[in-house]
């Protein structure tokens, strides 16, 4: 059973636009929600993360929005650039329990000029 | 500072063989986790080790085993390789069990 549903599977955004990727989960025990960015031939790199006690976290052009009641969280990339073209994964973790990360299925983002 | 390093970067094996993958965590990191990433999918958790003890195990067969050494480096062993074991094997380290995990670039394992 898939514990996290990520959408869309692929996304094409024009340079300068806003890229939005969504994730939904079922288990309310999760309490740490990171986003990872992965380029071809590389491992996932931690981009930004949020705890459920805040509804939004912003780091530069990257923002996580978190809706605890709806069990959804999303990544917003403002002023998207060609260098942002990569695969993005949301992940879930029970921070003080089983320490494993549970990943979404990934979103392939392409930024076009 | 050096990130998580994994070796080898690429490996080709045949069915039935055994393989050992190696991981050196970021200096000062005591927790190491292993993940399998099949092409087009998100990483799947295999093992976590902290202070040389297994702290978590994913839904993988007993053909998969791992260990962590006193210097916190780790090895992942896979026996009786199957075609379905072809994947990118990722190692992640964290300062302790409750800190963010940082990934290496993985070992690409191909089974012929």
CSV table of C-alpha atoms in Angstrom, one decimal, chain B:
chain,number,residue,atom,x,y,z
B,1,UNK,CA,33.8,18.6,3.6
B,2,UNK,CA,33.4,15.3,1.9
B,3,UNK,CA,29.9,14.0,1.4
B,4,UNK,CA,28.7,10.4,1.6
B,5,UNK,CA,31.0,8.3,-0.6
B,6,UNK,CA,30.0,5.0,-2.1
B,7,UNK,CA,32.0,2.4,-4.0
B,8,UNK,CA,32.0,1.1,-6.6
B,9,UNK,CA,30.0,3.5,-8.7
B,10,UNK,CA,29.0,0.9,-11.2
B,11,UNK,CA,28.9,-2.9,-11.0
B,12,UNK,CA,27.9,-5.6,-13.4
B,13,UNK,CA,27.1,-9.1,-12.0
B,14,UNK,CA,25.3,-12.2,-13.2
B,15,UNK,CA,22.4,-14.0,-11.7
B,16,UNK,CA,23.3,-16.1,-8.6
B,17,UNK,CA,26.4,-14.1,-7.8
B,18,UNK,CA,27.0,-12.2,-4.6
B,19,UNK,CA,27.9,-8.5,-4.3
B,20,UNK,CA,29.2,-6.2,-1.6
B,21,UNK,CA,28.6,-2.4,-1.7
B,22,UNK,CA,30.5,0.0,0.5
B,23,UNK,CA,29.6,3.4,2.1
B,24,UNK,CA,31.6,6.0,4.0
B,25,UNK,CA,29.4,8.4,5.9
B,26,UNK,CA,30.0,12.1,6.3
B,27,UNK,CA,32.6,12.7,9.0
B,28,UNK,CA,30.9,12.8,12.4
B,29,UNK,CA,27.8,11.0,11.2
B,30,UNK,CA,26.9,7.8,13.2
B,31,UNK,CA,23.8,6.7,11.4
B,32,UNK,CA,23.8,5.0,8.0
B,33,UNK,CA,20.8,3.9,6.0
B,34,UNK,CA,20.6,1.9,2.7
B,35,UNK,CA,18.0,2.4,0.0
B,36,UNK,CA,17.2,0.7,-3.3
B,37,UNK,CA,16.1,2.9,-6.2
B,38,UNK,CA,14.6,1.1,-9.2
B,39,UNK,CA,14.6,3.2,-12.4
B,40,UNK,CA,11.7,5.6,-12.4
B,41,UNK,CA,10.7,5.1,-8.8
B,42,UNK,CA,11.5,6.6,-5.4
B,43,UNK,CA,14.1,5.0,-3.1
B,44,UNK,CA,12.9,2.1,-1.0
B,45,UNK,CA,14.3,1.6,2.5
B,46,UNK,CA,16.4,-1.5,3.1
B,47,UNK,CA,18.3,-1.0,6.4
B,48,UNK,CA,19.4,1.5,9.0
B,49,UNK,CA,22.4,1.1,11.3
B,50,UNK,CA,23.2,3.4,14.2
B,51,UNK,CA,26.2,2.8,16.5
B,52,UNK,CA,26.9,-0.5,14.7
B,53,UNK,CA,23.5,-1.9,15.6
B,54,UNK,CA,20.6,-2.5,13.2
B,55,UNK,CA,17.8,-0.1,14.0
B,56,UNK,CA,15.5,-0.8,11.1
B,57,UNK,CA,14.8,-3.2,8.3
B,58,UNK,CA,12.7,-2.7,5.2
B,59,UNK,CA,10.6,-5.3,3.3
B,60,UNK,CA,13.5,-7.0,1.6
B,61,UNK,CA,14.4,-10.8,1.6
B,62,UNK,CA,17.1,-12.3,3.7
B,63,UNK,CA,19.4,-12.3,0.7
B,64,UNK,CA,20.1,-8.7,1.8
B,65,UNK,CA,22.3,-8.1,4.8
B,66,UNK,CA,24.4,-5.2,6.1
B,67,UNK,CA,26.7,-4.2,8.8
B,68,UNK,CA,28.3,-1.1,10.2
B,69,UNK,CA,31.9,-0.9,11.3
B,70,UNK,CA,33.5,0.9,14.3
B,71,UNK,CA,34.5,3.8,12.0
B,72,UNK,CA,30.7,4.1,11.1
B,73,UNK,CA,31.3,3.0,7.5
B,74,UNK,CA,28.9,0.3,6.2
B,75,UNK,CA,28.6,-2.6,3.8
B,76,UNK,CA,25.5,-3.9,2.1
B,77,UNK,CA,25.7,-7.5,0.9
B,78,UNK,CA,23.3,-9.1,-1.5
B,79,UNK,CA,23.5,-12.9,-2.1
B,80,UNK,CA,22.0,-15.0,-4.9
B,81,UNK,CA,21.5,-12.0,-7.2
B,82,UNK,CA,18.3,-11.9,-9.3
B,83,UNK,CA,17.5,-9.8,-12.4
B,84,UNK,CA,15.2,-7.7,-10.2
B,85,UNK,CA,18.0,-6.6,-8.0
B,86,UNK,CA,19.2,-4.3,-10.8
B,87,UNK,CA,18.9,-0.8,-9.3
B,88,UNK,CA,20.7,2.2,-7.9
B,89,UNK,CA,21.7,1.4,-4.3
B,90,UNK,CA,21.9,4.5,-2.2
B,91,UNK,CA,23.6,5.1,1.2
B,92,UNK,CA,22.5,8.0,3.4
B,93,UNK,CA,24.1,9.2,6.6
B,94,UNK,CA,22.9,11.4,9.4
B,95,UNK,CA,24.5,12.7,12.6
B,96,UNK,CA,22.2,10.6,14.7
B,97,UNK,CA,18.9,8.8,14.2
B,98,UNK,CA,16.8,12.1,14.4
B,99,UNK,CA,18.7,14.3,12.0
B,100,UNK,CA,18.2,14.8,8.2
B,101,UNK,CA,19.7,12.1,6.0
B,102,UNK,CA,22.2,13.0,3.3
B,103,UNK,CA,22.7,10.7,0.4
B,104,UNK,CA,25.6,9.6,-1.6
B,105,UNK,CA,25.5,9.2,-5.4
B,106,UNK,CA,24.9,5.5,-5.2
B,107,UNK,CA,26.2,2.3,-6.8
B,108,UNK,CA,24.5,1.3,-10.1
B,109,UNK,CA,24.1,-2.5,-10.0
B,110,UNK,CA,23.3,-4.3,-13.2
B,111,UNK,CA,22.4,-8.0,-13.2
B,112,UNK,CA,22.8,-9.9,-16.4
